[in-house]
JSON list of C-alpha atoms in Angstrom, two decimals:
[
{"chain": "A", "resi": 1, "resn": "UNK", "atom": "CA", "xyz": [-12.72, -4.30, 27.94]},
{"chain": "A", "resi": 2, "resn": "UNK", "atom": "CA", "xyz": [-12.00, -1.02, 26.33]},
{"chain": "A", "resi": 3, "resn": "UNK", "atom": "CA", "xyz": [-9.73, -2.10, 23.31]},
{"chain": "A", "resi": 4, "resn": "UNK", "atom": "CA", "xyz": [-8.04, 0.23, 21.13]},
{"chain": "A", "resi": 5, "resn": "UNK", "atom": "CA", "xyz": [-8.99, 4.04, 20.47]},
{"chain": "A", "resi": 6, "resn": "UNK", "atom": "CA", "xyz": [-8.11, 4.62, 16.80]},
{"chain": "A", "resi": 7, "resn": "UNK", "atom": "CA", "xyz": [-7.80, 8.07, 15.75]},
{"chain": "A", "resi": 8, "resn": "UNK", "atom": "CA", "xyz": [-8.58, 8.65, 11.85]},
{"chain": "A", "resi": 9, "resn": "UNK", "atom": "CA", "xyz": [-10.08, 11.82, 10.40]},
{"chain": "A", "resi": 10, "resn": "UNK", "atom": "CA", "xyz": [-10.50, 14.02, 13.41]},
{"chain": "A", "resi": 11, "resn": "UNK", "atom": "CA", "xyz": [-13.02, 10.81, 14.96]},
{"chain": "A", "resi": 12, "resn": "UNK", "atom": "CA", "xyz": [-12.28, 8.26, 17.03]},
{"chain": "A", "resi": 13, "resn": "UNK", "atom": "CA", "xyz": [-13.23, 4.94, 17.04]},
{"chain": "A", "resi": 14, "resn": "UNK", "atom": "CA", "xyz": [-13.54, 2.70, 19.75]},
{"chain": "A", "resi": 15, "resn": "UNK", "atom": "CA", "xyz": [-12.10, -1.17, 18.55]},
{"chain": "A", "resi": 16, "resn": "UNK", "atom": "CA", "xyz": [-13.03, -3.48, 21.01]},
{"chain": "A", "resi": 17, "resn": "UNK", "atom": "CA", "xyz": [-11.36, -6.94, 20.77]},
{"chain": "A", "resi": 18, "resn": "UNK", "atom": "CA", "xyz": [-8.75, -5.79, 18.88]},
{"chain": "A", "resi": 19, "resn": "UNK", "atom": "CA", "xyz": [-5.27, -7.33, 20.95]},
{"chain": "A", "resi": 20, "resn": "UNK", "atom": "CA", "xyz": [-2.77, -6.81, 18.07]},
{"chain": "A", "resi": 21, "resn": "UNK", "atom": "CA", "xyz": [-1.62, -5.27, 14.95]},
{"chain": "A", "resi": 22, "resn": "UNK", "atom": "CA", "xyz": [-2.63, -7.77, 12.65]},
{"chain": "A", "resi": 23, "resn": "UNK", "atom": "CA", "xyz": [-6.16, -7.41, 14.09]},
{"chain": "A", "resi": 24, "resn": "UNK", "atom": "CA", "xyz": [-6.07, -3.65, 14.06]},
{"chain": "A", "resi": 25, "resn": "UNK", "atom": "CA", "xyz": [-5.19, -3.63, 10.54]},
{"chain": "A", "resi": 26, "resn": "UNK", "atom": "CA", "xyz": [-8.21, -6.24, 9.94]},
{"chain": "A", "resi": 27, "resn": "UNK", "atom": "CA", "xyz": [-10.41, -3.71, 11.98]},
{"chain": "A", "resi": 28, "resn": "UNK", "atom": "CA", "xyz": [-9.31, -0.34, 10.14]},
{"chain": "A", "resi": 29, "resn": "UNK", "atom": "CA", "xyz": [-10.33, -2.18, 6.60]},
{"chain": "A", "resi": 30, "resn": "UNK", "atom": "CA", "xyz": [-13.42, -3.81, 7.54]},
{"chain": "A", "resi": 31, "resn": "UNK", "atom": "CA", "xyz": [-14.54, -0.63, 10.03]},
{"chain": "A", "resi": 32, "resn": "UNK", "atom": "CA", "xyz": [-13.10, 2.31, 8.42]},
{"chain": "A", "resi": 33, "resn": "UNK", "atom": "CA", "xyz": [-12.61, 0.96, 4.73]},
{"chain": "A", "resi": 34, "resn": "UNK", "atom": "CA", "xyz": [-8.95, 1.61, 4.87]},
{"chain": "A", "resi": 35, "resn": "UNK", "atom": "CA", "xyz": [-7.29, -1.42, 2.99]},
{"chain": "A", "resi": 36, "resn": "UNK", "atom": "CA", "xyz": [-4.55, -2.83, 4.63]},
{"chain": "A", "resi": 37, "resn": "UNK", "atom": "CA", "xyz": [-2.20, -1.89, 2.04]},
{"chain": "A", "resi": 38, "resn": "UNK", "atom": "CA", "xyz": [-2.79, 1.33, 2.49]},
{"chain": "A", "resi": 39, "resn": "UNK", "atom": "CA", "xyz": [-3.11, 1.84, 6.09]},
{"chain": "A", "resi": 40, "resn": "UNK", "atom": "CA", "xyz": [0.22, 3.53, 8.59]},
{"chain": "A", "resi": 41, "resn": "UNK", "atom": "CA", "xyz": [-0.91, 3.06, 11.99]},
{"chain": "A", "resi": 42, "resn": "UNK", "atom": "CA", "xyz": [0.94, 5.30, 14.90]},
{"chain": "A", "resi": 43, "resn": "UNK", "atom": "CA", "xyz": [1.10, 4.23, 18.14]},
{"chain": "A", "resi": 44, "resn": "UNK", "atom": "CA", "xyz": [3.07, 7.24, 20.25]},
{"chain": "A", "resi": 45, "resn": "UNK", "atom": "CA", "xyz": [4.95, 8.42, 17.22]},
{"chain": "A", "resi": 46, "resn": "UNK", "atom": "CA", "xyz": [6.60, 5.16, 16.17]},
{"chain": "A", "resi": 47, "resn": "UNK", "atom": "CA", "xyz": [4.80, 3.14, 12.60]},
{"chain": "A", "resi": 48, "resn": "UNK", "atom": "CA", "xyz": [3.36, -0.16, 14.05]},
{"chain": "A", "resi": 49, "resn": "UNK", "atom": "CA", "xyz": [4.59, -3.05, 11.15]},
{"chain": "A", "resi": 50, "resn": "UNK", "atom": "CA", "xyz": [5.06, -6.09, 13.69]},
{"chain": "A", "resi": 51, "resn": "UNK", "atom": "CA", "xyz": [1.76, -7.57, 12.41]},
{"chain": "A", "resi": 52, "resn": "UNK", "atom": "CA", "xyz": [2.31, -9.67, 15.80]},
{"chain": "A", "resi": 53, "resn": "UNK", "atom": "CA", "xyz": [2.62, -6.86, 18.37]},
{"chain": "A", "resi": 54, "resn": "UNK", "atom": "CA", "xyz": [0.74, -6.62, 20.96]},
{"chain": "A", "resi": 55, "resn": "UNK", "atom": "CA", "xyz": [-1.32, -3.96, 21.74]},
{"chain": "A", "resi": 56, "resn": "UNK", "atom": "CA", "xyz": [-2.37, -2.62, 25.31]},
{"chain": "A", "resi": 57, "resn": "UNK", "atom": "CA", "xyz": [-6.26, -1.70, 26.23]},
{"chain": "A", "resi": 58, "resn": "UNK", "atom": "CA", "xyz": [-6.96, 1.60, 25.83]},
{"chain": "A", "resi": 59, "resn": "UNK", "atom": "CA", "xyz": [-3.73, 2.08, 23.58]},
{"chain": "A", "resi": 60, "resn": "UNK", "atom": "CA", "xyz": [-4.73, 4.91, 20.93]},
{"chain": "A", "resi": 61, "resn": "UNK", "atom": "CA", "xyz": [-3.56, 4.63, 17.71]},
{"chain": "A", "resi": 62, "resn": "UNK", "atom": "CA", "xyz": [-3.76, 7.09, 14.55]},
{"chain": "A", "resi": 63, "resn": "UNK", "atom": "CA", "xyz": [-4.63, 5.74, 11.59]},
{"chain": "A", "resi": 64, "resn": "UNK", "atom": "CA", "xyz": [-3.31, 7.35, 8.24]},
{"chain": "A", "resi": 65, "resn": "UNK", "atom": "CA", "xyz": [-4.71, 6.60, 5.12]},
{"chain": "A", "resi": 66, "resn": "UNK", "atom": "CA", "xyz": [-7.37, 7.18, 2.41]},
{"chain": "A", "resi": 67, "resn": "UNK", "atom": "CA", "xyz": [-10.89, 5.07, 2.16]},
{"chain": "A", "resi": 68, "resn": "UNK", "atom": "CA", "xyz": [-10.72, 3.66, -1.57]},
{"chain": "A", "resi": 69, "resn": "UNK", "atom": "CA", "xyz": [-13.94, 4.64, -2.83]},
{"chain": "A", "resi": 70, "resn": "UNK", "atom": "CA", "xyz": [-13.24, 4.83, -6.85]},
{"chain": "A", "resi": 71, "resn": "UNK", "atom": "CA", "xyz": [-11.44, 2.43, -8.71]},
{"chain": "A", "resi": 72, "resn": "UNK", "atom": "CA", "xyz": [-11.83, 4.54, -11.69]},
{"chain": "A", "resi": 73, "resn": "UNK", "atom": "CA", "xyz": [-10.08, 7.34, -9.90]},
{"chain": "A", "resi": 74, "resn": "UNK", "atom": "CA", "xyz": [-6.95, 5.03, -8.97]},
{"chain": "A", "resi": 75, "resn": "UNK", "atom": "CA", "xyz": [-7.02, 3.67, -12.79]},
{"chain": "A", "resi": 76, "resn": "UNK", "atom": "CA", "xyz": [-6.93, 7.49, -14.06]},
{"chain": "A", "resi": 77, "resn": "UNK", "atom": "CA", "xyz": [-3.91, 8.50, -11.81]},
{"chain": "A", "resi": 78, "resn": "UNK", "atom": "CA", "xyz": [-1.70, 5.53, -12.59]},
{"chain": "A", "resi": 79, "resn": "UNK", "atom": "CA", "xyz": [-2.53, 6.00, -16.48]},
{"chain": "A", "resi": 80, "resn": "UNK", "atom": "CA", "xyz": [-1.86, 9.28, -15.98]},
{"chain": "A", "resi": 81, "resn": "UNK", "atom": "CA", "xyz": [1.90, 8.92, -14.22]},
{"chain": "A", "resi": 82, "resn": "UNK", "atom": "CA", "xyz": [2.44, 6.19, -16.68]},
{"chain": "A", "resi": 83, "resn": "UNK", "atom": "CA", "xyz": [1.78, 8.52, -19.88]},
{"chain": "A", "resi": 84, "resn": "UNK", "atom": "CA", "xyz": [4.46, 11.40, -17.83]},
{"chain": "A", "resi": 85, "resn": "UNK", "atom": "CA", "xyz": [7.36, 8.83, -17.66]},
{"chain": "A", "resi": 86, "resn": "UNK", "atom": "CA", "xyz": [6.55, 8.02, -21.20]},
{"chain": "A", "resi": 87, "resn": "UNK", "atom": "CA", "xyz": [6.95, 11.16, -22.01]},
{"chain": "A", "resi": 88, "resn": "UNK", "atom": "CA", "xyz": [10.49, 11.61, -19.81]},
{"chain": "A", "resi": 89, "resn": "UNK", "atom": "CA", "xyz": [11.62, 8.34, -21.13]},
{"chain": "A", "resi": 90, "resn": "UNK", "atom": "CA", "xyz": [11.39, 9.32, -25.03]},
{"chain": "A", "resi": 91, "resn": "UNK", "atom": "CA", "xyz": [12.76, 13.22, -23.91]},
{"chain": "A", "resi": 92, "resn": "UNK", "atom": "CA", "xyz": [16.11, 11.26, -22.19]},
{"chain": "A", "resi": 93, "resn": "UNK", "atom": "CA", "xyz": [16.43, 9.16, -25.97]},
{"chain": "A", "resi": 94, "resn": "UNK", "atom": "CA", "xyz": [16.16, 12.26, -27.66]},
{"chain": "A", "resi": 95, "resn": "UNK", "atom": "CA", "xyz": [18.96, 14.17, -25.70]},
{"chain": "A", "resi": 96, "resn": "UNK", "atom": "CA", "xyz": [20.72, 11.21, -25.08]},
{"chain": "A", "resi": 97, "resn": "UNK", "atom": "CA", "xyz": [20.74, 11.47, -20.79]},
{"chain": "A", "resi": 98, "resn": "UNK", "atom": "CA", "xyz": [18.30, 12.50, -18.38]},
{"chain": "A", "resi": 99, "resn": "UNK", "atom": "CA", "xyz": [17.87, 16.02, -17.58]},
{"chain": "A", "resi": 100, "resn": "UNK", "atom": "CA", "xyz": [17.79, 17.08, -13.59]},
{"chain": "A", "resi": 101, "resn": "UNK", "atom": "CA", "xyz": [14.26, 17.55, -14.24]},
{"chain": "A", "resi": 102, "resn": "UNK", "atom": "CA", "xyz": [13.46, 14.98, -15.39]},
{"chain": "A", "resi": 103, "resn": "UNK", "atom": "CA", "xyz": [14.59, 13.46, -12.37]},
{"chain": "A", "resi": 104, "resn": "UNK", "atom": "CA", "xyz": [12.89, 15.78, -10.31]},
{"chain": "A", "resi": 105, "resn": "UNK", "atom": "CA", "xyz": [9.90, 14.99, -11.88]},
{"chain": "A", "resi": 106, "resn": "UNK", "atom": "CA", "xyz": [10.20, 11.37, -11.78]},
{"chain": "A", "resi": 107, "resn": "UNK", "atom": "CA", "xyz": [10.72, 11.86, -7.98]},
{"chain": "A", "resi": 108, "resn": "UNK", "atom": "CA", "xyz": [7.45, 14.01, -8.08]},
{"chain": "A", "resi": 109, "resn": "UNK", "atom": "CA", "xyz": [5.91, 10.66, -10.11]},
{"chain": "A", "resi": 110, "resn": "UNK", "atom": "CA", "xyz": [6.99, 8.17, -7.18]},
{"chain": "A", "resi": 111, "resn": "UNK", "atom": "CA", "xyz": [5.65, 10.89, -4.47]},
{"chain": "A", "resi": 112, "resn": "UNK", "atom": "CA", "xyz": [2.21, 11.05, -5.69]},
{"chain": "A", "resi": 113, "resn": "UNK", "atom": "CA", "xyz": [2.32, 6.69, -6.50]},
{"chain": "A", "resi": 114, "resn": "UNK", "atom": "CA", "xyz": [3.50, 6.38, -3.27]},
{"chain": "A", "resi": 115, "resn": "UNK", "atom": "CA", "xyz": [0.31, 8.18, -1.66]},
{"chain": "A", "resi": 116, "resn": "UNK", "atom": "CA", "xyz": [-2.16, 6.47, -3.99]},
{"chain": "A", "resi": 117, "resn": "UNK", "atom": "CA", "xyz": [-4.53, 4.04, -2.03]},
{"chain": "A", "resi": 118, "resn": "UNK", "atom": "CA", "xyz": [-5.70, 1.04, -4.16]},
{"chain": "A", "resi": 119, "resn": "UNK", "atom": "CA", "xyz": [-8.01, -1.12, -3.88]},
{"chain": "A", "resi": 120, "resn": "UNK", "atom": "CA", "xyz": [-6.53, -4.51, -2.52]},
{"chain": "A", "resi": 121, "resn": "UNK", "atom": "CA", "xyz": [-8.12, -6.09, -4.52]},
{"chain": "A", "resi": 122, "resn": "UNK", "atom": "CA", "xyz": [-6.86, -4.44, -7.76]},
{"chain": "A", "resi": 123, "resn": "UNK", "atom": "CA", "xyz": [-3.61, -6.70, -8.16]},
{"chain": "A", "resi": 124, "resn": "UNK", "atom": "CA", "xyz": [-3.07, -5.38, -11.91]},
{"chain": "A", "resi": 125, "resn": "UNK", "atom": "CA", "xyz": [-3.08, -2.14, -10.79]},
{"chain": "A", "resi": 126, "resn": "UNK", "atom": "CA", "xyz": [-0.66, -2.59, -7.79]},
{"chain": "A", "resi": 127, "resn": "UNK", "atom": "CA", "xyz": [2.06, -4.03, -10.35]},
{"chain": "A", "resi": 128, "resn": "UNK", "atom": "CA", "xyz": [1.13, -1.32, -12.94]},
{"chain": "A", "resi": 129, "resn": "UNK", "atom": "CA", "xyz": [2.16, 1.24, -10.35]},
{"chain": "A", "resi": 130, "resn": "UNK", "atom": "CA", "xyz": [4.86, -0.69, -9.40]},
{"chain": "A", "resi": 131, "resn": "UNK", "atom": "CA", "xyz": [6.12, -0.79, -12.47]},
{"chain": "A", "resi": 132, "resn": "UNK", "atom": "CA", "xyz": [6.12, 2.80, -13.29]},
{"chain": "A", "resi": 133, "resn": "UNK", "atom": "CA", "xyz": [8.18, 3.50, -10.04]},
{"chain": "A", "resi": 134, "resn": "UNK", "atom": "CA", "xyz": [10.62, 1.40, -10.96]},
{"chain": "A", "resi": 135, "resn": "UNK", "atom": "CA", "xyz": [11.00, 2.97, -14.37]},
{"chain": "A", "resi": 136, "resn": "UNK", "atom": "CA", "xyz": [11.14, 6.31, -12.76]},
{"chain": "A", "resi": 137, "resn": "UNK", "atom": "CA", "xyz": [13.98, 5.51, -10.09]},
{"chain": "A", "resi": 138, "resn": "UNK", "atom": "CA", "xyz": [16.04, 4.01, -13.30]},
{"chain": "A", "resi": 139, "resn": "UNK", "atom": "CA", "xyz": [15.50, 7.39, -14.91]},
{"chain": "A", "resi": 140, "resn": "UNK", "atom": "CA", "xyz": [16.89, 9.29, -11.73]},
{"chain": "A", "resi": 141, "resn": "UNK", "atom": "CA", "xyz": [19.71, 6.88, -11.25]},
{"chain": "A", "resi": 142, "resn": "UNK", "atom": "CA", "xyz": [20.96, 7.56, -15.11]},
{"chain": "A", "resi": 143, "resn": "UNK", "atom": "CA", "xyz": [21.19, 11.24, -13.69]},
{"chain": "A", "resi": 144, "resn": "UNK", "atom": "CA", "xyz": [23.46, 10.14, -10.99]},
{"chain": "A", "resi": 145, "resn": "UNK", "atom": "CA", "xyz": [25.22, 7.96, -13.45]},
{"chain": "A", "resi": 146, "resn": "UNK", "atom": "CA", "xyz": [25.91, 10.66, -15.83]},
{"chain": "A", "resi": 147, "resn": "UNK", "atom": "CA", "xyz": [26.61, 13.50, -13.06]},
{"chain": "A", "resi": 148, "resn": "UNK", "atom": "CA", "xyz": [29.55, 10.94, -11.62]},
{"chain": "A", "resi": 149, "resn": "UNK", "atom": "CA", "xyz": [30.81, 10.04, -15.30]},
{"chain": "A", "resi": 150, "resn": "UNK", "atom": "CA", "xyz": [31.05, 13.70, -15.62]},
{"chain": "A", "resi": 151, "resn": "UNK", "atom": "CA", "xyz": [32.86, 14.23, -12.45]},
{"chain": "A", "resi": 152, "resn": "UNK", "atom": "CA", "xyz": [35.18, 11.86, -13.28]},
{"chain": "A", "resi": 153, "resn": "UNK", "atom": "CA", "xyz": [35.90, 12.98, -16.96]},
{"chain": "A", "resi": 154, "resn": "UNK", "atom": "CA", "xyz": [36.79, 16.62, -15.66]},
{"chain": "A", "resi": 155, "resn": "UNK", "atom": "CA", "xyz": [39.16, 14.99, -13.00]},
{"chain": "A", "resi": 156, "resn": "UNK", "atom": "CA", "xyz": [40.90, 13.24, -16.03]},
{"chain": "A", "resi": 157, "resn": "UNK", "atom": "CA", "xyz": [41.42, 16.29, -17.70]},
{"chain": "A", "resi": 158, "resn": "UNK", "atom": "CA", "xyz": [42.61, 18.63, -14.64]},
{"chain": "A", "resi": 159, "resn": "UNK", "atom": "CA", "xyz": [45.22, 15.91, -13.40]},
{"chain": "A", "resi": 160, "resn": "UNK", "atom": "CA", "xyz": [46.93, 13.87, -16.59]},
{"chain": "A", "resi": 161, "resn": "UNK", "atom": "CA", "xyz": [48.79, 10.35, -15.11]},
{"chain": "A", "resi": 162, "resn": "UNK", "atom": "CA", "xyz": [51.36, 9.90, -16.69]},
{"chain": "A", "resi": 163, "resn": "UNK", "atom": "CA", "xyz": [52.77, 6.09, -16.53]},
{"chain": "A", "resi": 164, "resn": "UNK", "atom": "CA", "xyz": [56.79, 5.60, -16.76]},
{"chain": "A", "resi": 165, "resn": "UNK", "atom": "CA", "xyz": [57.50, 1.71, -17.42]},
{"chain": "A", "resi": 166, "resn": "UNK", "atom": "CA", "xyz": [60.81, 0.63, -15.94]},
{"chain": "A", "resi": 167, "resn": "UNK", "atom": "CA", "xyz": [61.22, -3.05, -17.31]},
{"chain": "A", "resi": 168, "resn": "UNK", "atom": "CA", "xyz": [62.65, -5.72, -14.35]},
{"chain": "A", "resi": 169, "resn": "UNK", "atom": "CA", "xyz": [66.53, -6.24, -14.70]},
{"chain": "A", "resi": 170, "resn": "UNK", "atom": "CA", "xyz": [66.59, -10.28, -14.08]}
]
């Protein structure tokens, strides 16, 4: 039974037994060191994420993803996008708003979290990095906040209502 080519790196891999995703994804960790978590498998251009799908022999799948080889390194780059939100987050008190970049560079923050393989089982660090995302897409949404108060304050201004009361005759 040929199994599943997986494609990672430029190599391929044969995984024999491997009948579905779930499996695969079991296969990639234990084989290629990929942690789930961290794996996007690619079957014909489409992201497998049915854990239950079926798989055909000789179905070739790429395999995206980094091998976590250094927790230290992981620990380093979320203490490191942790200290640069920090550091947006006391800029926005100072000025009173966020700036467009620091939005852009809270997007930029998010990017490079959202590439960073973990170890699985580093569960501190997964809610760590969770964290900071969140704090950085609360920073970009007080930019769209303040761009639409904005909008709406100069609309005020170029058309005045004016209200005439005309009190019921009963």
């Amino acid at each position: 039974m040929p199994g599943v080519v997986v494609v990672h790196a430029g190599g391929k891999h044969a995984a024999d037994e491997v009948t579905d995703v779930a499996g695969l994804a079991a296969w990639v960790e234990a084989a290629l060191g990929i942690p789930k978590c961290g794996q996007k498998l690619i079957l014909k251009g489409r992201v497998l994420t049915d854990d239950a799908e079926a798989l055909k022999n000789g179905a070739k799948v790429m395999v995206v993803g980094d091998r976590v080889t250094d927790g230290a390194a992981a620990e380093t780059a979320v203490a490191a996008a942790e200290d640069e939100v920090k550091g947006l987050e006391t800029a926005a008190r100072k000025q009173g708003k966020v700036s467009a970049a620091a939005a852009a560079a809270c997007r930029a923050v998010v990017a490079r979290l959202a590439a960073l393989t973990l170890p699985p089982s580093a569960a501190a660090l997964h809610e760590r990095r969770e964290d900071v995302k969140a704090r950085c897409h609360t920073l970009a949404a007080a930019v769209e906040v303040d761009r639409v108060q904005e909008s709406m304050h100069l609309e005020a201004k170029a058309a005045p209502t004016t209200f005439k009361f005309t009190p019921n005759a009963s």
